[in-house]
Coordinates of C-alpha atoms and ligand atoms in Angstrom, one line a residue:
X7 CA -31.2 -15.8 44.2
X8 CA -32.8 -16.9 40.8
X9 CA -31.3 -18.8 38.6
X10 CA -31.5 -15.8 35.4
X11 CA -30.0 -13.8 38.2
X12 CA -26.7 -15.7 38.2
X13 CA -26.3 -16.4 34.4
X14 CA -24.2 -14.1 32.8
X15 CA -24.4 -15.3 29.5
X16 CA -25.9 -13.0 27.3
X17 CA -29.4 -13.5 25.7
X18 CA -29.4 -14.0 22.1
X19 CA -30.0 -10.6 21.6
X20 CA -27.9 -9.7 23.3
X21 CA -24.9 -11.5 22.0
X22 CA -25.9 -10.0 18.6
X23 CA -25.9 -6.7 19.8
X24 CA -22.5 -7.0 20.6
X25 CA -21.1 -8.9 18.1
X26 CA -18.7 -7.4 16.1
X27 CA -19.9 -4.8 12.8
X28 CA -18.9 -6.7 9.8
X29 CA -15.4 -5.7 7.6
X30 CA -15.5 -2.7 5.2
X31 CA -12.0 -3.3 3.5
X32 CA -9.9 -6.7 3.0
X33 CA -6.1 -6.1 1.7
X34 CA -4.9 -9.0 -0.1
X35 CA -0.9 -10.0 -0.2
X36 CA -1.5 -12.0 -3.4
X37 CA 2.3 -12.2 -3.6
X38 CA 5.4 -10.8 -1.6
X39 CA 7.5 -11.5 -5.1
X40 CA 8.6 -7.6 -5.7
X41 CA 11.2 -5.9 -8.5
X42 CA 11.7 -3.3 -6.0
X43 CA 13.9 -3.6 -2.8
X44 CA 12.8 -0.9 -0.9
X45 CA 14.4 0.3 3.0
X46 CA 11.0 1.1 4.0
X47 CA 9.0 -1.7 3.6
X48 CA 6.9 -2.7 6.3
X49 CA 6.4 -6.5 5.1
X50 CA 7.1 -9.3 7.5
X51 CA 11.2 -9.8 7.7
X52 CA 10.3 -13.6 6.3
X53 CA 8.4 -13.7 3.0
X54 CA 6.0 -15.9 1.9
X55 CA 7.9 -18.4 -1.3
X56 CA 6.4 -18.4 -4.5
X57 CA 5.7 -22.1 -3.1
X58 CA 3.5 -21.3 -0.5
X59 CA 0.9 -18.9 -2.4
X60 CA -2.7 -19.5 -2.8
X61 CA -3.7 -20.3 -6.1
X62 CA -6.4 -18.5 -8.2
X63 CA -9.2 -20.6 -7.2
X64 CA -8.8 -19.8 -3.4
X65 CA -8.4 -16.3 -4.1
X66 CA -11.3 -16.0 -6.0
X67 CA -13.7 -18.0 -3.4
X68 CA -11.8 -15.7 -0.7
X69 CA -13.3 -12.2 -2.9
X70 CA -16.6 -14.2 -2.8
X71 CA -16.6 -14.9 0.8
X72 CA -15.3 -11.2 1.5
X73 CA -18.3 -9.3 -0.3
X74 CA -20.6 -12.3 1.9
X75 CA -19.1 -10.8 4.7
X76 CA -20.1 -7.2 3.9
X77 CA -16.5 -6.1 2.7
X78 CA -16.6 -2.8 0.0
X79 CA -13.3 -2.2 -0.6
X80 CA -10.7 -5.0 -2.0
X81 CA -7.0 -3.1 -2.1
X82 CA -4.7 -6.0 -3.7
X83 CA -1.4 -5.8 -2.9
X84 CA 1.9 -7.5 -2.0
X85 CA 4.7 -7.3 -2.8
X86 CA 3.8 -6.6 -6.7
X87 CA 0.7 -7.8 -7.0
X88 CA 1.0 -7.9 -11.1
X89 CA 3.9 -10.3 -10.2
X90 CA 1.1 -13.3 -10.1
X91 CA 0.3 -14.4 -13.5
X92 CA -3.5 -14.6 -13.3
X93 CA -3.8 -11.1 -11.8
X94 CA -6.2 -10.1 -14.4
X95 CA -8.2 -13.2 -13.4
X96 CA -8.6 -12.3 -10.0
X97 CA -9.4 -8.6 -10.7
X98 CA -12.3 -9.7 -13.1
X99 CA -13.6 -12.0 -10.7
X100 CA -13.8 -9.5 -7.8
X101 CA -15.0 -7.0 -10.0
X102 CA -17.7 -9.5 -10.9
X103 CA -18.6 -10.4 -7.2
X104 CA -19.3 -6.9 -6.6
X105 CA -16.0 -5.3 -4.7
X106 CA -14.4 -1.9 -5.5
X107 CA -11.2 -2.7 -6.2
X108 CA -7.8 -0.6 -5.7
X109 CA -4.7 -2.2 -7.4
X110 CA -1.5 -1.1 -5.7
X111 CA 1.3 -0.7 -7.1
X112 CA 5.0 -0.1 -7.9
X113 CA 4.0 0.4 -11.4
X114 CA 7.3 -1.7 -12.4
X115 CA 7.0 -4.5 -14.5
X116 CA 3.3 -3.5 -15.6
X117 CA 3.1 -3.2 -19.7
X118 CA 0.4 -1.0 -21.2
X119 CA -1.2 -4.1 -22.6
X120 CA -1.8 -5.0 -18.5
X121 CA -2.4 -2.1 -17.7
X122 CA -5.7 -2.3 -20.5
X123 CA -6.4 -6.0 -19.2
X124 CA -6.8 -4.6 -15.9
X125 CA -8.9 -2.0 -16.6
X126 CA -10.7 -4.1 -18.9
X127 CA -11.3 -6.5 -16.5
X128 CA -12.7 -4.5 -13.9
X129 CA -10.3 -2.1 -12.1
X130 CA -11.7 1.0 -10.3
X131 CA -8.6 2.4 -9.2
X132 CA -4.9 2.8 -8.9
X133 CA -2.4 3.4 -5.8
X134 CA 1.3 4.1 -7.3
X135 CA 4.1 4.1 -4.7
X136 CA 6.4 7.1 -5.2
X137 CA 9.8 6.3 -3.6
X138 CA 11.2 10.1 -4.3
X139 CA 10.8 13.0 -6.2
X140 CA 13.6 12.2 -9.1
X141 CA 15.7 9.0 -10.2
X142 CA 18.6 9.5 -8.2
X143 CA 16.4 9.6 -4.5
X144 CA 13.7 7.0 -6.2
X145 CA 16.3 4.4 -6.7
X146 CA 18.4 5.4 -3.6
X147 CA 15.0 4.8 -1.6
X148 CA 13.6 1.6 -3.8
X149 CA 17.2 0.0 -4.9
X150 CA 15.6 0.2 -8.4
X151 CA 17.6 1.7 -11.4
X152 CA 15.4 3.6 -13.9
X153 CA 12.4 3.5 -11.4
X154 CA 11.2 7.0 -11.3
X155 CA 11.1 7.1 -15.5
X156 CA 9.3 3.6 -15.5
X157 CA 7.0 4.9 -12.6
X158 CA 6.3 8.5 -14.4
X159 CA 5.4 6.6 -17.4
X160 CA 2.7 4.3 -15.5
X161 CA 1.6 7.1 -13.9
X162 CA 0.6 8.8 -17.3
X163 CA -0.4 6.0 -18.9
X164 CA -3.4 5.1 -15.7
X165 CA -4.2 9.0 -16.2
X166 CA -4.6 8.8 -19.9
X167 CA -7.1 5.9 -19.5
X168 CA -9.5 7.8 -17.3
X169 CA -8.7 5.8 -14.2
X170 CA -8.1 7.8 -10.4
X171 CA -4.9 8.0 -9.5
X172 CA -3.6 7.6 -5.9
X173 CA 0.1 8.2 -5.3
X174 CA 1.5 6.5 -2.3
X175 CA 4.5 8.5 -0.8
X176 CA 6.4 6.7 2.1
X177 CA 8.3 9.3 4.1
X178 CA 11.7 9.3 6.2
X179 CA 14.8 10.7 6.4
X180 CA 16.3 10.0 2.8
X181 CA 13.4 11.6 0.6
X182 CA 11.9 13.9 3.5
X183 CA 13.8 17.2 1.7
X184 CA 11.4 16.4 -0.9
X185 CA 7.8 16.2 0.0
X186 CA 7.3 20.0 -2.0
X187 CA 8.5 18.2 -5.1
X188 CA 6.9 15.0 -4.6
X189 CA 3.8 17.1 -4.4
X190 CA 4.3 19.1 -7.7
X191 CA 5.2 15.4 -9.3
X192 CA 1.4 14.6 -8.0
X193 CA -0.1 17.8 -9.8
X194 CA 2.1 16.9 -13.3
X195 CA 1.2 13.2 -13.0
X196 CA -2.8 14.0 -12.7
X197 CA -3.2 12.1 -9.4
X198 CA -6.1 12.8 -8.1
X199 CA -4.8 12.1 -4.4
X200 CA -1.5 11.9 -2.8
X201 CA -0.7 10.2 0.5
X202 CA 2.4 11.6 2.6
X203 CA 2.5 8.6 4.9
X204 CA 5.7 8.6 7.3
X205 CA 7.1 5.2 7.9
X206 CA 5.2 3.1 10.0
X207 CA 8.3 0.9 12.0
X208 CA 7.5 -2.5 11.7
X209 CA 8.6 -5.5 9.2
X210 CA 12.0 -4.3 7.4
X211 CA 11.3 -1.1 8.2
X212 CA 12.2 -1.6 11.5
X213 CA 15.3 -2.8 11.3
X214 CA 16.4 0.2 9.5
X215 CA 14.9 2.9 11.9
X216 CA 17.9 4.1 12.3
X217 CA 18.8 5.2 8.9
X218 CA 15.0 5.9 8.2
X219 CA 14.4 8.4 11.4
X220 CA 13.5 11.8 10.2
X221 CA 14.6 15.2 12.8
X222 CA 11.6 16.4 14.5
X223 CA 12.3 19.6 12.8
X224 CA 11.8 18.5 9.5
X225 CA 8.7 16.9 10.6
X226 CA 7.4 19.9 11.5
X227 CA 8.6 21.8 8.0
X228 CA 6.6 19.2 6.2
X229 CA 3.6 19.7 8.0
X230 CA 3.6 23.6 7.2
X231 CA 4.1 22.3 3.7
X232 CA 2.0 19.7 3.3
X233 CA -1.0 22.3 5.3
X234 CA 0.0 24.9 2.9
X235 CA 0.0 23.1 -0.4
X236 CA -3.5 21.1 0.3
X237 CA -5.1 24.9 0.9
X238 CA -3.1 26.1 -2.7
X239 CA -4.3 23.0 -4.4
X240 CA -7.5 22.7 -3.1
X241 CA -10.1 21.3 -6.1
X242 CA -6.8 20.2 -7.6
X243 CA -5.3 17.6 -6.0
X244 CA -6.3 15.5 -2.3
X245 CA -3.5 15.4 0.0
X246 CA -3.4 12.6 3.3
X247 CA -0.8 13.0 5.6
X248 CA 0.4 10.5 8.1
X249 CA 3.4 11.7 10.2
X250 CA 5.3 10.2 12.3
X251 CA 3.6 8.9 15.7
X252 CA 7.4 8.2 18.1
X253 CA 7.1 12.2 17.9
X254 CA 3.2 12.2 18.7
X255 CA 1.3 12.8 22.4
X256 CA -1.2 10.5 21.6
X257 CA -1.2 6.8 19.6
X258 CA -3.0 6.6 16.4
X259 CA -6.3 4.5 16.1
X260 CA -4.3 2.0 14.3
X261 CA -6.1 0.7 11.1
X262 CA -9.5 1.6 12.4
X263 CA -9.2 -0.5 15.4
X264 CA -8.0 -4.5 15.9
X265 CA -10.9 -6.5 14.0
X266 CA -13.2 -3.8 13.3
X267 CA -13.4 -2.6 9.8
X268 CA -10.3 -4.1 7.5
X269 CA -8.5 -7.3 7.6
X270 CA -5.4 -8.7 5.6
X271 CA -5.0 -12.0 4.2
X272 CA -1.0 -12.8 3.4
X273 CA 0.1 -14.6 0.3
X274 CA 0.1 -18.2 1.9
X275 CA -3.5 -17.4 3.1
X276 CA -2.6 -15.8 6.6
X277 CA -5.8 -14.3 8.0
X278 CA -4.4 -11.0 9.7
X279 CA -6.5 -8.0 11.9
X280 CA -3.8 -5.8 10.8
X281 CA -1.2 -6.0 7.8
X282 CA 1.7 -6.7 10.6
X283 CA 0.1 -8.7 13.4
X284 CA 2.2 -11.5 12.3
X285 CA 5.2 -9.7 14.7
X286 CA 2.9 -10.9 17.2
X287 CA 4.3 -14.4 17.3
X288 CA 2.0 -15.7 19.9
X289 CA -1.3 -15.1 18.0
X290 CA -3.1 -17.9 16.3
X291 CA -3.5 -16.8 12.7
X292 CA -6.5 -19.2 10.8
X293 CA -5.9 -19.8 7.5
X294 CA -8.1 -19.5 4.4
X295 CA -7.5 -22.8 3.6
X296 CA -9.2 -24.2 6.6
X297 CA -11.8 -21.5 8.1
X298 CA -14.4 -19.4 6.2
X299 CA -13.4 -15.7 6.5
X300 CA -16.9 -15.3 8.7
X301 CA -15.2 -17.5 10.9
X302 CA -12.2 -16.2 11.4
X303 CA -13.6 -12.3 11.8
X304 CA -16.1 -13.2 14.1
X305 CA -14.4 -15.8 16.5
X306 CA -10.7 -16.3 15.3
X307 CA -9.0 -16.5 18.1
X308 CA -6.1 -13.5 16.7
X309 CA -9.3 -11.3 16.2
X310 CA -11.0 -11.7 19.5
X311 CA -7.3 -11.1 21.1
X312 CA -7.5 -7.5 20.9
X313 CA -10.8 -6.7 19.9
X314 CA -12.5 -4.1 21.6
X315 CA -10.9 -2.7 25.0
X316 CA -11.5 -5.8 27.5
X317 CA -8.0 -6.8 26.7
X318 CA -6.7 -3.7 28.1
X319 CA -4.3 -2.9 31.2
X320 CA -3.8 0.8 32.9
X321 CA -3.2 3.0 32.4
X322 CA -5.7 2.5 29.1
X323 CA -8.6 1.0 30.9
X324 CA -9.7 3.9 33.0
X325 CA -8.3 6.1 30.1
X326 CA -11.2 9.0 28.8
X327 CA -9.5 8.1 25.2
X328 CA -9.6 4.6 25.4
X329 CA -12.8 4.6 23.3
X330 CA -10.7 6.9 20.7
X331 CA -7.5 5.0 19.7
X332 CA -8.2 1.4 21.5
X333 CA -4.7 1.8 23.0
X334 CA -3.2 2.2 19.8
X335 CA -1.3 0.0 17.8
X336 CA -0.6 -3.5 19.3
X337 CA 2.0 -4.0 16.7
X338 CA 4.4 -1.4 18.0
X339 CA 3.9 -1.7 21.6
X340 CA 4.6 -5.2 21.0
X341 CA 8.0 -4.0 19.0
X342 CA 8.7 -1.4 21.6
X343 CA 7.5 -3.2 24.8
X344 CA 7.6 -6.3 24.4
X345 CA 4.2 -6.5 25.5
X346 CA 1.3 -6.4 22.9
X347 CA -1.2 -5.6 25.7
X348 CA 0.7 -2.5 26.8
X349 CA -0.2 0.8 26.0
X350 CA 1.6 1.6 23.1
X351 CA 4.3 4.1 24.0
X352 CA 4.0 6.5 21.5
X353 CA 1.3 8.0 24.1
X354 CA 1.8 10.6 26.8
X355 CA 0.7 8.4 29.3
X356 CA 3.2 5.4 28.6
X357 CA 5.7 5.1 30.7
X358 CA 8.0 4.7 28.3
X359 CA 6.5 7.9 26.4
X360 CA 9.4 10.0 27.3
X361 CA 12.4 7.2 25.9
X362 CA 10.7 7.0 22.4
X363 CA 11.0 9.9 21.8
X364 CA 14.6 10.5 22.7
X365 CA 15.4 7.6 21.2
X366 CA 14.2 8.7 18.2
X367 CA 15.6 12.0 18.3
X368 CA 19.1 10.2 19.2
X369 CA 18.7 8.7 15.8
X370 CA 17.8 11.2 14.2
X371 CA 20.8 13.3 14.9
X372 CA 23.6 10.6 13.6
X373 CA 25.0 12.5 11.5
X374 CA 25.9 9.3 9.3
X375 CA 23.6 6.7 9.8
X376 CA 25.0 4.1 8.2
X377 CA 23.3 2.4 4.8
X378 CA 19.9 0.9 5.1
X379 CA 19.4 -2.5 4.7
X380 CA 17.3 -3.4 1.0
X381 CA 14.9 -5.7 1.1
X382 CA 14.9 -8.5 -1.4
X383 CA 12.6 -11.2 -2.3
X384 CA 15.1 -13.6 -1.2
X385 CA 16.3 -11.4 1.7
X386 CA 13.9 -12.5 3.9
Ligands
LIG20 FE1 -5.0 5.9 24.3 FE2 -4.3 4.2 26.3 FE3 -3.0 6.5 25.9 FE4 -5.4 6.5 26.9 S1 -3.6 5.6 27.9 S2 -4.6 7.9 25.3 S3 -6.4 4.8 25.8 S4 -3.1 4.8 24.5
LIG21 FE1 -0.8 -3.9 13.8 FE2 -1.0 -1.3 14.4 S1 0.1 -2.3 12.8 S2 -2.1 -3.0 15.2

C-alpha cells in the first residue's frame, strides 16, 4: 500500500476546508459588579472581584482582535456593564475598530449625561432587561426598589435619542401572569423589539428552579399570547420568544452551536464558547491575557471539545437531527447528567427525556415554593 494511501492527515486544503467559519458575535462580561440582585440570573454562582477584571487597554486590544477575527456584532454586558468607569472608552474604541455594538443593560445607575456619552461615543443600540410588568413584580423579580420607574425612565430617554430599543424579558413563574402587559409596556416604551426569553437553568438560576418553574399550562397561554400579539402588532413592534426547553421534544441549537458563530469573554478575561461553559469544570478556558482570540477559536482546547459532532455518543451520532441542534446544550446536560457529552435530556430521545419533564412539572405544582435566592455581587 502507498504511503499517501495510509496518511490520514489532511492536505492543506483540506484542513482549510474544514476549519472552523470565523465568529460573528463576541459577548463581553466587562464586569459582574450589578445594582440589581436578580433570581434569574444565569451568571456563574462565583463572580469575578472587581480585582480580577481586565483593564481598558486589554479590552480595547480584545475589540481589535475580535473584528480581526471577522466578529460583527460586540453585545457588552455583565453584570452592569456601565458599572466600569471607562465604559464610554471602550464603546468609542470598538465603535472605532469597526463593530456594531449593543449595550445591555439594567438601565440602573445610567444618568442621561451617560446615556449621551454613550451614544456619542459610538453606540448603535440598546438591550434593557425588563424584570416585570410594574414596581411591585419588577422589584419582587430584580430585588431592586424603585426599579421599574428608574427602568421606564431609561427606556424613554434611549427612545427620545433616536437609538433602537430592545427589551429583554426573562420569564418564569413570578412574572409569567404578565407577559400581555409586559408587552403593552414594550409598545408605550417605543422598543422596537421585545424578547420573551424563559429562563435558561444554569448559573443562579439554577439553583432557584424550583421557585422559577413555570406550569406547563401557562407555558402554553403565553404562547397563544405572545403568537397573537406579534400578528396584532405586526409593523409595530418585533417580538422573540424563547420558551422553556424541560417542556420541549427536541433540544435547542444552543447559541448557534459550540464554537461556531459567538463566543464570550468573562470579566477576568475567561475565553468561553458559550456564556456558561464555565459549569463545565473540566474544560480548559485560555485567557486573553495569554492567547490571541484567533488562537483560542480556532484551537483552544474548550472550543475544539465540543465542536462540531465528533464528540458525540448515541443516541446523537446516528441521529437524522444531529446536524440541526448538535446535541443541544452541553451546559445542561452537563447540569442534568452529569455528563457534558450526553445528549441533552430535554430531547425525546434521552433517556432521561421522560424525568425532566416530571420533574419540572413536580415543581411546578408546589403550591408554595419557597423564596428564591437573590443574587448579590458579593453573594457569589
Ligand atoms: Fe438532537 Fe441528539 Fe436528540 Fe438527535 S438525539 S434530536 S441529535 S439531541
Ligand atoms: Fe452552554 Fe448551552 S449554555 S452550551
Amino acid at each position: 500500500m502507498s504511503e499517501t494511501l495510509l496518511d490520514h492527515r489532511p492536505t492543506p486544503d483540506q484542513a482549510a476546508a474544514l476549519r472552523p467559519q470565523p465568529p460573528l458575535g463576541l459577548l463581553a462580561e466587562v464586569t459582574h459588579r450589578c445594582p440589581m440582585r436578580c433570581t434569574y440570573c444565569s451568571n456563574p454562582l462565583q463572580l469575578d472581584p472587581k480585582s480580577m477584571e481586565l483593564d481598558t487597554d486589554t479590552w480595547k486590544r480584545v475589540f481589535s482582535e475580535a473584528v480581526e477575527l471577522g466578529v460583527i456584532h460586540l453585545h457588552m454586558s455583565g453584570g452592569e456593564p456601565t458599572a466600569r468607569r471607562d465604559i464610554v472608552e471602550l464603546m468609542r474604541h470598538a465603535a472605532e475598530v469597526g463593530l456594531y455594538t449593543n449595550l445591555i443593560t439594567s438601565g440602573i445607575g445610567v444618568s442621561e449625561e451617560k446615556l449621551d456619552a454613550l451614544i456619542d461615543a459610538g453606540c448603535d443600540h440598546i438591550q434593557l432587561s425588563m424584570q416585570g410588568a410594574d414596581e411591585a413584580i419588577t422589584e419582587r423579580v430584580g430585588g431592586y426598589k424603585g426599579g421599574f420607574e428608574r427602568k421606564q425612565a431609561f427606556a424613554r430617554a434611549v427612545v427620545e435619542r433616536g437609538v433602537p430599543l430592545t427589551l429583554n424579558a426573562v420569564i418564569h413563574r413570578m412574572n409569567i401572569h404578565q407577559v400581555p402587559d409586559m408587552i403593552e409596556k414594550a409598545v408605550a416604551f417605543g422598543a422596537k423589539r421585545l424578547e420573551i426569553a424563559h429562563t435558561q437553568y444554569y448559573g443562579w438560576a439554577l439553583k432557584n428552579r424550583a421557585q422559577l418553574m413555570p406550569a406547563r399550562e401557562d407555558v402554553d397561554r403565553t404562547i397563544h399570547e405572545v403568537e397573537t400579539a406579534r400578528e396584532r402588532l405586526k409593523g409595530t413592534l418585533v417580538i422573540d420568544a424563547v420558551f422553556p426547553d424541560y417542556y420541549a421534544r427536541y433540544p435547542k441549537l444552543c447559541n448557534g452551536g459550540w464554537g461556531t458563530r459567538t463566543f464570550s469573554v468573562t470579566p477576568a478575561g475567561k475565553v468561553l464558547p458559550c456564556h456558561a461553559a464555565e459549569t463545565i469544570t473540566h474544560l480548559d478556558f485560555w485567557n486573553v491575557r495569554d492567547h490571541s482570540l484567533a488562537e483560542t477559536w480556532y484551537d483552544g482546547p474548550a472550543f475544539t471539545a465540543y465542536r462540531g459532532t465528533g464528540w458525540m455518543k448515541e443516541p446523537c451520532l446516528s441521529c437524522e437531527r444531529k446536524h440541526v441542534d448538535l446535541g443541544g446544550c452541553r451546559c445542561q446536560a452537563l447540569a442534568l447528567t452529569g455528563d457534558a457529552a450526553a445528549t441533552d435530556p430535554v430531547c425525546v430521545k434521552s433517556p432521561l427525556h421522560e424525568s425532566i419533564g416530571e420533574m419540572a412539572t413536580m415543581e411546578a405544582a408546589v403550591a408554595e415554593p419557597g423564596t428564591a435566592t437573590y443574587r448579590g455581587f458579593r453573594a457569589g
